[in-house]
mmCIF file of C-alpha atoms and ligand atoms in Angstrom:
data_model
loop_
_atom_site.group_PDB
_atom_site.id
_atom_site.type_symbol
_atom_site.label_atom_id
_atom_site.label_comp_id
_atom_site.label_asym_id
_atom_site.label_seq_id
_atom_site.Cartn_x
_atom_site.Cartn_y
_atom_site.Cartn_z
ATOM 1 C CA MET K 108 74.635 72.289 94.841
ATOM 2 C CA ARG K 109 78.340 72.420 93.819
ATOM 3 C CA THR K 110 80.361 69.966 95.898
ATOM 4 C CA ALA K 111 84.103 69.337 95.937
ATOM 5 C CA LEU K 112 85.505 66.070 97.536
ATOM 6 C CA LEU K 113 89.062 65.509 98.536
ATOM 7 C CA SER K 114 89.751 61.803 98.187
ATOM 8 C CA GLY K 115 92.130 59.039 98.535
ATOM 9 C CA GLY K 116 91.245 55.575 97.334
ATOM 10 C CA VAL K 117 88.461 53.316 98.748
ATOM 11 C CA GLY K 118 86.915 55.527 101.591
ATOM 12 C CA GLY K 119 86.702 58.628 99.378
ATOM 13 C CA ALA K 120 85.516 56.549 96.353
ATOM 14 C CA ARG K 121 82.591 55.147 98.375
ATOM 15 C CA LEU K 122 81.503 58.689 99.458
ATOM 16 C CA ALA K 123 81.967 59.878 95.878
ATOM 17 C CA ARG K 124 79.456 57.369 94.446
ATOM 18 C CA GLY K 125 76.886 58.309 97.160
ATOM 19 C CA LEU K 126 77.133 62.115 96.244
ATOM 20 C CA ALA K 127 77.231 61.328 92.577
ATOM 21 C CA ALA K 128 73.874 59.562 92.791
ATOM 22 C CA LEU K 129 72.102 62.825 94.018
ATOM 23 C CA PRO K 130 70.675 64.803 91.092
ATOM 24 C CA GLU K 131 70.944 68.104 92.930
ATOM 25 C CA VAL K 132 74.849 67.621 93.377
ATOM 26 C CA ASP K 133 77.403 68.833 90.899
ATOM 27 C CA LEU K 134 80.455 66.917 92.102
ATOM 28 C CA SER K 135 84.206 67.282 91.418
ATOM 29 C CA VAL K 136 86.386 64.788 93.079
ATOM 30 C CA ILE K 137 90.018 65.789 93.698
ATOM 31 C CA VAL K 138 92.049 62.731 94.136
ATOM 32 C CA ASN K 139 95.498 61.970 95.833
ATOM 33 C CA VAL K 140 98.309 61.160 93.534
ATOM 34 C CA GLY K 141 100.936 60.576 96.230
ATOM 35 C CA ASP K 142 100.546 56.813 95.780
ATOM 36 C CA ASP K 143 101.329 56.991 92.138
ATOM 37 C CA ALA K 144 104.340 54.958 90.935
ATOM 38 C CA GLU K 145 106.100 53.363 88.083
ATOM 39 C CA ILE K 146 105.484 49.594 88.197
ATOM 40 C CA TYR K 147 106.487 47.137 85.285
ATOM 41 C CA GLY K 148 107.425 50.431 83.352
ATOM 42 C CA LEU K 149 103.698 51.591 83.762
ATOM 43 C CA TYR K 150 102.445 54.778 85.302
ATOM 44 C CA VAL K 151 100.212 53.411 88.079
ATOM 45 C CA SER K 152 97.768 55.747 89.775
ATOM 46 C CA PRO K 153 95.932 53.643 92.331
ATOM 47 C CA ASP K 154 93.677 56.245 93.959
ATOM 48 C CA LEU K 155 92.466 57.863 90.601
ATOM 49 C CA ASP K 156 91.613 54.387 89.335
ATOM 50 C CA THR K 157 89.765 53.342 92.542
ATOM 51 C CA VAL K 158 87.675 56.416 92.292
ATOM 52 C CA VAL K 159 86.814 56.013 88.706
ATOM 53 C CA TYR K 160 86.193 52.228 89.006
ATOM 54 C CA THR K 161 83.896 52.812 91.985
ATOM 55 C CA LEU K 162 81.949 55.541 90.137
ATOM 56 C CA ALA K 163 81.556 53.159 87.212
ATOM 57 C CA GLY K 164 80.224 50.438 89.587
ATOM 58 C CA ALA K 165 83.303 48.338 88.374
ATOM 59 C CA GLN K 166 85.392 48.093 91.525
ATOM 60 C CA GLY K 167 86.843 44.944 92.863
ATOM 61 C CA PRO K 168 85.561 43.015 95.962
ATOM 62 C CA GLN K 169 88.054 44.800 98.235
ATOM 63 C CA GLY K 170 87.030 48.232 96.928
ATOM 64 C CA TRP K 171 90.001 48.627 94.620
ATOM 65 C CA GLY K 172 91.015 47.043 91.290
ATOM 66 C CA VAL K 173 88.302 45.811 88.744
ATOM 67 C CA ALA K 174 85.438 43.443 89.544
ATOM 68 C CA GLU K 175 86.066 39.914 88.121
ATOM 69 C CA ASP K 176 89.513 40.637 87.027
ATOM 70 C CA THR K 177 91.948 37.825 86.190
ATOM 71 C CA LEU K 178 95.778 37.483 86.652
ATOM 72 C CA THR K 179 96.774 35.969 83.370
ATOM 73 C CA VAL K 180 99.490 38.511 82.820
ATOM 74 C CA MET K 181 100.946 38.310 86.159
ATOM 75 C CA GLY K 182 101.113 34.561 86.032
ATOM 76 C CA TRP K 183 103.074 34.685 82.875
ATOM 77 C CA LEU K 184 105.261 37.529 84.086
ATOM 78 C CA ALA K 185 106.173 35.553 87.186
ATOM 79 C CA GLY K 186 108.225 33.167 84.966
ATOM 80 C CA PHE K 187 110.715 36.028 84.271
ATOM 81 C CA PRO K 188 113.292 37.426 86.831
ATOM 82 C CA ILE K 189 110.977 40.321 87.999
ATOM 83 C CA ASP K 190 109.336 41.112 91.283
ATOM 84 C CA THR K 191 105.537 40.488 90.881
ATOM 85 C CA ASP K 192 104.491 41.413 94.569
ATOM 86 C CA PHE K 193 102.515 44.266 93.140
ATOM 87 C CA ALA K 194 99.844 42.268 91.434
ATOM 88 C CA ILE K 195 97.758 44.098 88.775
ATOM 89 C CA GLY K 196 94.750 42.284 87.228
ATOM 90 C CA ASP K 197 94.437 42.016 83.446
ATOM 91 C CA ARG K 198 91.664 44.630 83.114
ATOM 92 C CA ASP K 199 93.292 46.982 85.483
ATOM 93 C CA LEU K 200 96.603 46.575 83.533
ATOM 94 C CA ALA K 201 94.772 47.788 80.446
ATOM 95 C CA THR K 202 93.974 51.059 82.228
ATOM 96 C CA ASN K 203 97.572 51.452 83.168
ATOM 97 C CA LEU K 204 98.721 50.592 79.683
ATOM 98 C CA PHE K 205 96.409 53.237 78.200
ATOM 99 C CA ARG K 206 97.522 55.952 80.802
ATOM 100 C CA THR K 207 101.139 55.172 80.184
ATOM 101 C CA GLU K 208 100.815 55.352 76.454
ATOM 102 C CA ARG K 209 98.806 58.615 76.449
ATOM 103 C CA LEU K 210 101.342 60.122 79.005
ATOM 104 C CA SER K 211 104.228 59.196 76.732
ATOM 105 C CA ARG K 212 102.545 61.119 73.903
ATOM 106 C CA GLY K 213 102.379 64.208 75.963
ATOM 107 C CA TRP K 214 98.840 64.112 77.433
ATOM 108 C CA GLY K 215 98.477 65.382 80.970
ATOM 109 C CA LEU K 216 97.281 63.175 83.773
ATOM 110 C CA ALA K 217 93.956 65.083 84.061
ATOM 111 C CA MET K 218 93.171 64.590 80.232
ATOM 112 C CA VAL K 219 94.072 60.791 80.468
ATOM 113 C CA THR K 220 91.840 60.487 83.537
ATOM 114 C CA GLU K 221 89.004 62.140 81.908
ATOM 115 C CA ALA K 222 89.395 59.722 78.977
ATOM 116 C CA ILE K 223 89.397 56.691 81.242
ATOM 117 C CA ALA K 224 86.392 58.027 83.059
ATOM 118 C CA SER K 225 84.369 58.678 80.002
ATOM 119 C CA GLY K 226 85.387 55.220 78.500
ATOM 120 C CA LEU K 227 83.900 53.682 81.657
ATOM 121 C CA GLY K 228 80.751 55.802 81.476
ATOM 122 C CA VAL K 229 81.631 58.020 84.359
ATOM 123 C CA ALA K 230 80.165 61.591 84.083
ATOM 124 C CA THR K 231 81.462 62.961 87.387
ATOM 125 C CA GLN K 232 84.500 65.166 87.165
ATOM 126 C CA VAL K 233 87.521 63.143 88.541
ATOM 127 C CA LEU K 234 90.524 65.518 88.863
ATOM 128 C CA PRO K 235 94.189 64.420 89.843
ATOM 129 C CA ALA K 236 95.271 66.771 92.738
ATOM 130 C CA SER K 237 98.377 67.505 90.622
ATOM 131 C CA GLU K 238 99.873 66.463 87.263
ATOM 132 C CA GLN K 239 103.350 66.861 88.740
ATOM 133 C CA LYS K 240 105.325 64.271 90.670
ATOM 134 C CA VAL K 241 104.128 64.032 94.303
ATOM 135 C CA ARG K 242 105.499 60.943 96.142
ATOM 136 C CA THR K 243 104.417 59.858 99.595
ATOM 137 C CA GLN K 244 107.286 58.343 101.641
ATOM 138 C CA VAL K 245 107.128 57.020 105.174
ATOM 139 C CA LYS K 246 109.738 56.883 107.755
ATOM 140 C CA LEU K 247 110.039 53.551 109.525
ATOM 141 C CA ALA K 248 111.066 53.091 113.239
ATOM 142 C CA ASP K 249 114.574 52.095 112.229
ATOM 143 C CA GLY K 250 114.907 55.502 110.597
ATOM 144 C CA GLY K 251 114.834 54.623 106.983
ATOM 145 C CA TRP K 252 112.478 56.342 104.382
ATOM 146 C CA ILE K 253 110.644 54.029 101.914
ATOM 147 C CA GLY K 254 108.272 54.699 99.128
ATOM 148 C CA PHE K 255 104.574 54.447 99.805
ATOM 149 C CA GLN K 256 103.951 51.372 97.610
ATOM 150 C CA GLU K 257 106.777 49.431 99.364
ATOM 151 C CA TYR K 258 105.197 50.259 102.695
ATOM 152 C CA PHE K 259 101.624 49.641 101.706
ATOM 153 C CA VAL K 260 101.770 46.756 99.291
ATOM 154 C CA THR K 261 105.023 44.996 99.513
ATOM 155 C CA ARG K 262 105.284 45.219 103.297
ATOM 156 C CA GLY K 263 101.526 45.123 103.871
ATOM 157 C CA HIS K 264 101.374 48.269 106.098
ATOM 158 C CA ARG K 265 102.530 46.334 109.101
ATOM 159 C CA ASP K 266 105.324 48.745 110.064
ATOM 160 C CA ASP K 267 104.807 51.625 112.566
ATOM 161 C CA ILE K 268 105.636 54.763 110.955
ATOM 162 C CA GLU K 269 107.416 57.675 112.629
ATOM 163 C CA ASP K 270 106.942 60.319 109.961
ATOM 164 C CA VAL K 271 105.643 60.995 106.553
ATOM 165 C CA ARG K 272 106.690 63.264 103.677
ATOM 166 C CA PHE K 273 105.573 64.234 100.235
ATOM 167 C CA ALA K 274 108.383 64.516 97.865
ATOM 168 C CA GLY K 275 107.847 67.072 95.179
ATOM 169 C CA ALA K 276 104.646 68.461 96.655
ATOM 170 C CA ASP K 277 106.039 71.941 97.549
ATOM 171 C CA GLN K 278 107.129 72.410 93.914
ATOM 172 C CA ALA K 279 103.811 70.955 92.397
ATOM 173 C CA ASP K 280 100.881 72.950 91.056
ATOM 174 C CA ALA K 281 97.324 71.958 91.553
ATOM 175 C CA GLY K 282 96.006 69.947 88.540
ATOM 176 C CA PRO K 283 93.745 71.510 85.898
ATOM 177 C CA GLY K 284 90.349 72.433 87.291
ATOM 178 C CA VAL K 285 91.430 71.710 90.971
ATOM 179 C CA ILE K 286 91.505 75.320 92.336
ATOM 180 C CA GLU K 287 88.287 76.302 90.282
ATOM 181 C CA ALA K 288 86.530 73.270 91.660
ATOM 182 C CA ILE K 289 87.399 74.165 95.200
ATOM 183 C CA GLU K 290 86.476 77.888 94.790
ATOM 184 C CA ALA K 291 83.248 77.267 93.161
ATOM 185 C CA ALA K 292 82.218 74.695 95.675
ATOM 186 C CA ASP K 293 79.312 75.382 97.984
ATOM 187 C CA ILE K 294 80.594 72.624 100.145
ATOM 188 C CA LEU K 295 84.077 71.301 100.340
ATOM 189 C CA VAL K 296 84.116 67.676 101.774
ATOM 190 C CA ILE K 297 87.154 65.943 103.026
ATOM 191 C CA GLY K 298 86.211 62.162 102.452
ATOM 192 C CA PRO K 299 86.594 59.345 104.766
ATOM 193 C CA SER K 300 90.111 58.609 103.691
ATOM 194 C CA ASN K 301 93.326 58.041 105.568
ATOM 195 C CA PRO K 302 94.183 61.498 106.859
ATOM 196 C CA PRO K 303 97.976 61.336 106.839
ATOM 197 C CA LEU K 304 98.352 58.987 103.856
ATOM 198 C CA SER K 305 95.642 60.004 101.477
ATOM 199 C CA ILE K 306 94.658 63.646 102.345
ATOM 200 C CA TRP K 307 97.828 65.273 103.569
ATOM 201 C CA PRO K 308 99.575 64.532 100.111
ATOM 202 C CA VAL K 309 96.688 66.633 98.526
ATOM 203 C CA LEU K 310 97.014 69.354 101.087
ATOM 204 C CA ALA K 311 100.829 69.379 100.712
ATOM 205 C CA ILE K 312 100.362 71.075 97.270
ATOM 206 C CA PRO K 313 100.708 74.836 98.228
ATOM 207 C CA ASP K 314 97.895 76.273 96.033
ATOM 208 C CA VAL K 315 95.503 73.448 97.018
ATOM 209 C CA ALA K 316 96.192 74.134 100.753
ATOM 210 C CA ARG K 317 95.560 77.805 100.110
ATOM 211 C CA ALA K 318 92.249 77.245 98.380
ATOM 212 C CA VAL K 319 91.201 74.687 101.060
ATOM 213 C CA GLY K 320 92.160 77.054 103.839
ATOM 214 C CA ALA K 321 90.198 79.897 102.337
ATOM 215 C CA HIS K 322 86.984 77.826 101.941
ATOM 216 C CA GLY K 323 84.174 78.762 104.242
ATOM 217 C CA ARG K 324 82.517 75.429 104.581
ATOM 218 C CA THR K 325 84.829 72.575 104.930
ATOM 219 C CA VAL K 326 83.164 69.267 106.081
ATOM 220 C CA GLY K 327 84.998 66.106 107.240
ATOM 221 C CA VAL K 328 83.685 62.527 107.118
ATOM 222 C CA SER K 329 85.409 60.208 109.553
ATOM 223 C CA PRO K 330 87.188 57.054 108.142
ATOM 224 C CA LEU K 331 86.820 55.590 111.665
ATOM 225 C CA ILE K 332 84.047 53.392 112.950
ATOM 226 C CA GLY K 333 84.276 52.282 116.538
ATOM 227 C CA GLY K 334 87.727 54.025 116.595
ATOM 228 C CA LYS K 335 89.100 51.655 113.861
ATOM 229 C CA ALA K 336 89.705 52.008 110.110
ATOM 230 C CA LEU K 337 87.314 49.771 108.052
ATOM 231 C CA LYS K 338 90.376 48.844 106.010
ATOM 232 C CA GLY K 339 93.957 49.889 106.165
ATOM 233 C CA PRO K 340 96.112 51.365 108.859
ATOM 234 C CA ALA K 341 94.613 54.944 109.449
ATOM 235 C CA ASP K 342 94.027 54.375 113.254
ATOM 236 C CA ARG K 343 97.429 53.076 113.759
ATOM 237 C CA VAL K 344 99.048 55.649 111.477
ATOM 238 C CA LEU K 345 97.360 58.507 113.488
ATOM 239 C CA ARG K 346 98.484 56.929 116.752
ATOM 240 C CA SER K 347 102.088 56.355 115.641
ATOM 241 C CA LEU K 348 102.266 59.981 114.410
ATOM 242 C CA GLY K 349 101.284 61.297 117.846
ATOM 243 C CA PHE K 350 97.578 62.102 117.300
ATOM 244 C CA ALA K 351 94.816 61.294 119.879
ATOM 245 C CA GLU K 352 92.810 58.161 119.686
ATOM 246 C CA GLY K 353 89.691 58.079 117.688
ATOM 247 C CA ASN K 354 87.908 60.902 115.999
ATOM 248 C CA LEU K 355 89.766 63.535 117.914
ATOM 249 C CA GLY K 356 92.939 62.386 116.275
ATOM 250 C CA VAL K 357 91.221 62.835 112.796
ATOM 251 C CA VAL K 358 90.234 66.384 113.689
ATOM 252 C CA GLU K 359 93.731 67.154 115.025
ATOM 253 C CA ALA K 360 95.319 65.751 111.790
ATOM 254 C CA TYR K 361 93.273 68.372 109.857
ATOM 255 C CA GLY K 362 94.741 71.065 112.086
ATOM 256 C CA GLY K 363 91.612 73.374 112.342
ATOM 257 C CA LEU K 364 90.556 73.064 108.677
ATOM 258 C CA LEU K 365 87.179 71.357 109.529
ATOM 259 C CA HIS K 366 83.869 73.412 110.323
ATOM 260 C CA ASP K 367 81.592 70.321 110.388
ATOM 261 C CA PHE K 368 82.636 66.732 111.105
ATOM 262 C CA PHE K 369 80.484 63.479 110.588
ATOM 263 C CA ILE K 370 81.086 60.521 112.834
ATOM 264 C CA ASP K 371 79.430 57.118 113.233
ATOM 265 C CA PRO K 372 76.749 56.563 116.161
ATOM 266 C CA ILE K 373 79.086 54.109 117.725
ATOM 267 C CA ASP K 374 81.656 56.824 118.310
ATOM 268 C CA ALA K 375 78.919 59.417 119.409
ATOM 269 C CA SER K 376 80.707 59.968 122.834
ATOM 270 C CA ASP K 377 83.899 61.184 121.153
ATOM 271 C CA GLU K 378 84.568 64.806 122.146
ATOM 272 C CA MET K 379 86.012 67.170 119.549
ATOM 273 C CA PRO K 380 86.412 70.921 120.454
ATOM 274 C CA GLY K 381 86.028 73.360 117.750
ATOM 275 C CA VAL K 382 84.014 71.362 115.084
ATOM 276 C CA LYS K 383 80.315 70.932 114.678
ATOM 277 C CA VAL K 384 79.841 67.323 115.118
ATOM 278 C CA HIS K 385 77.064 65.276 113.221
ATOM 279 C CA VAL K 386 76.300 61.719 114.098
ATOM 280 C CA THR K 387 75.223 59.523 111.134
ATOM 281 C CA ASP K 388 75.785 55.941 110.080
ATOM 282 C CA LEU K 389 79.045 56.044 108.287
ATOM 283 C CA ASP K 390 79.127 52.518 106.741
ATOM 284 C CA LEU K 391 79.254 53.420 103.041
ATOM 285 C CA GLN K 392 80.154 50.056 101.605
ATOM 286 C CA THR K 393 77.065 49.663 99.338
ATOM 287 C CA GLN K 394 75.759 52.260 96.769
ATOM 288 C CA GLU K 395 72.489 52.468 98.752
ATOM 289 C CA ALA K 396 74.212 53.184 102.054
ATOM 290 C CA ALA K 397 76.526 55.781 100.441
ATOM 291 C CA THR K 398 73.509 57.502 98.754
ATOM 292 C CA ARG K 399 71.626 57.499 102.013
ATOM 293 C CA PHE K 400 74.567 59.076 103.870
ATOM 294 C CA ALA K 401 75.130 61.683 101.202
ATOM 295 C CA ARG K 402 71.518 62.826 101.444
ATOM 296 C CA GLN K 403 71.569 62.878 105.275
ATOM 297 C CA MET K 404 74.882 64.780 105.115
ATOM 298 C CA LEU K 405 73.423 67.533 102.913
ATOM 299 C CA GLU K 406 70.306 67.724 104.949
ATOM 300 C CA ALA K 407 72.352 68.211 108.073
ATOM 301 C CA LEU K 408 74.439 71.150 106.707
HETATM 302 P P1 GDP G 79 93.079 53.871 100.037
HETATM 303 O O1 GDP G 79 93.892 54.620 98.978
HETATM 304 O O2 GDP G 79 92.220 52.799 99.471
HETATM 305 O O3 GDP G 79 93.799 53.416 101.304
HETATM 306 O O4 GDP G 79 92.064 54.910 100.452
HETATM 307 P P2 GDP G 79 91.452 55.948 101.484
HETATM 308 O O5 GDP G 79 92.497 56.608 102.261
HETATM 309 O O6 GDP G 79 90.441 56.741 100.697
HETATM 310 O O7 GDP G 79 90.639 54.901 102.215
HETATM 311 C C1 GDP G 79 90.969 54.184 103.380
HETATM 312 C C2 GDP G 79 90.120 54.556 104.522
HETATM 313 O O8 GDP G 79 88.752 54.498 104.006
HETATM 314 C C3 GDP G 79 90.232 53.824 105.677
HETATM 315 O O9 GDP G 79 90.737 54.471 106.790
HETATM 316 C C4 GDP G 79 88.886 53.204 105.903
HETATM 317 O O10 GDP G 79 88.561 53.165 107.213
HETATM 318 C C5 GDP G 79 88.004 54.162 105.125
HETATM 319 N N1 GDP G 79 86.736 53.576 104.584
HETATM 320 C C6 GDP G 79 86.587 52.629 103.816
HETATM 321 N N2 GDP G 79 85.301 52.191 103.647
HETATM 322 C C7 GDP G 79 84.555 53.090 104.358
HETATM 323 C C8 GDP G 79 83.233 53.307 104.763
HETATM 324 O O11 GDP G 79 82.348 52.599 104.247
HETATM 325 N N3 GDP G 79 82.874 54.265 105.712
HETATM 326 C C9 GDP G 79 83.766 55.028 106.288
HETATM 327 N N4 GDP G 79 83.371 55.954 107.066
HETATM 328 N N5 GDP G 79 85.122 54.883 106.043
HETATM 329 C C10 GDP G 79 85.478 53.939 105.118
HETATM 330 CA CA1 CA G 80 95.710 55.126 98.237
#
C-alpha cells in the first residue's frame, strides 16, 4: 500500500513511525520546510530533523532534538556576544553542520536529507516539501510580521497571531519526488500536525496544492485531543485565525481537502459535515501506540 504523509514536526513524525512499522506500507513523508532558518550560520531544518530522528528512534524527550543530547557547544558559545536563545544540542548541531556543509557544496536539500536519514539507519523516504526557500511568518496583534522561529522559540508561541504567510512559497517548486509520491499514493494522509503552521506551508507550494487537490483519497488525523493540542499552540492558532473550536476548526482549516478524518474518542461528539469521521485513540506518543493507530487507520479505510 503506497502511502504519502504530509508532516510538520512532532505530531507528523509520530504518525510516520507508526506507518513505517507496517510491512505492507510503502511510505513517503513530505515534510514542511517553512520553519527552516539560518541560525549560528547553519541551515536549520527542524521538521525534517524531527521526522528523521523519530523514524530512527533517536528523538529527544519532548519529541524533537536528539535523545541524551548535551549542550557543551551552547555553553561555550554563550561566553561570546551572540544570542543563544535557540539552543541546539551537540549531536543535533552535528546534523546541522553536515547539512550546511553539503548545501554549500551544491547538494540539494533532498539529497542531504537522504544522506542524514541513511546515516541514521532510516529506510523510509523523507522528502523536503521544497528545496527552495519557503519561510513561515506570523502577524502579531500589534500588526508586525515576525519570522516563525522568533514567534515559536524565542517568544515561546505565547502571542496571539492574526495572520500567517509563507514567503517564497508561490515561487517555490515541489521538492524532488514529492509530486510523484503524492500521485502514486493509494492514500494521502495529512498528519496530526499544526494545520496553519505546519501543513499550510506545504500546501502553499502551488504544484503540491494541485497534486493534493487532485488526490482521490485524502485522510486527515487530528492533532487535537479533548479539543487541545498535545503540545504547542495549534488550538489557539486555529481560534485566533477565526476557525471553529475543536475538530471542526481543523476540518475548516483544510478547506474541503479531506475525505476521511480521524478523531479521538474523547471528541466523538464533535460534528463535521462533509467528511467521513472515524473515532480511534489518537495518542501516538509511543511506537506501540502509533503502530496500533496506523493499523486501525488502514483497516478503517
Ligand atoms: P512541530 O513542528 O513539532 O510543532 O510539529 P507538528 O505541527 O507536526 O506537531 C504539533 C502538533 O502535533 C500539535 O498540535 C500536537 O497536538 C500534535 N501531536 C503531538 N503528538 C501527538 C499525538 O501523539 N497524537 C496526536 N493526535 N497529535 C499529536
Ligand atoms: Ca515545526
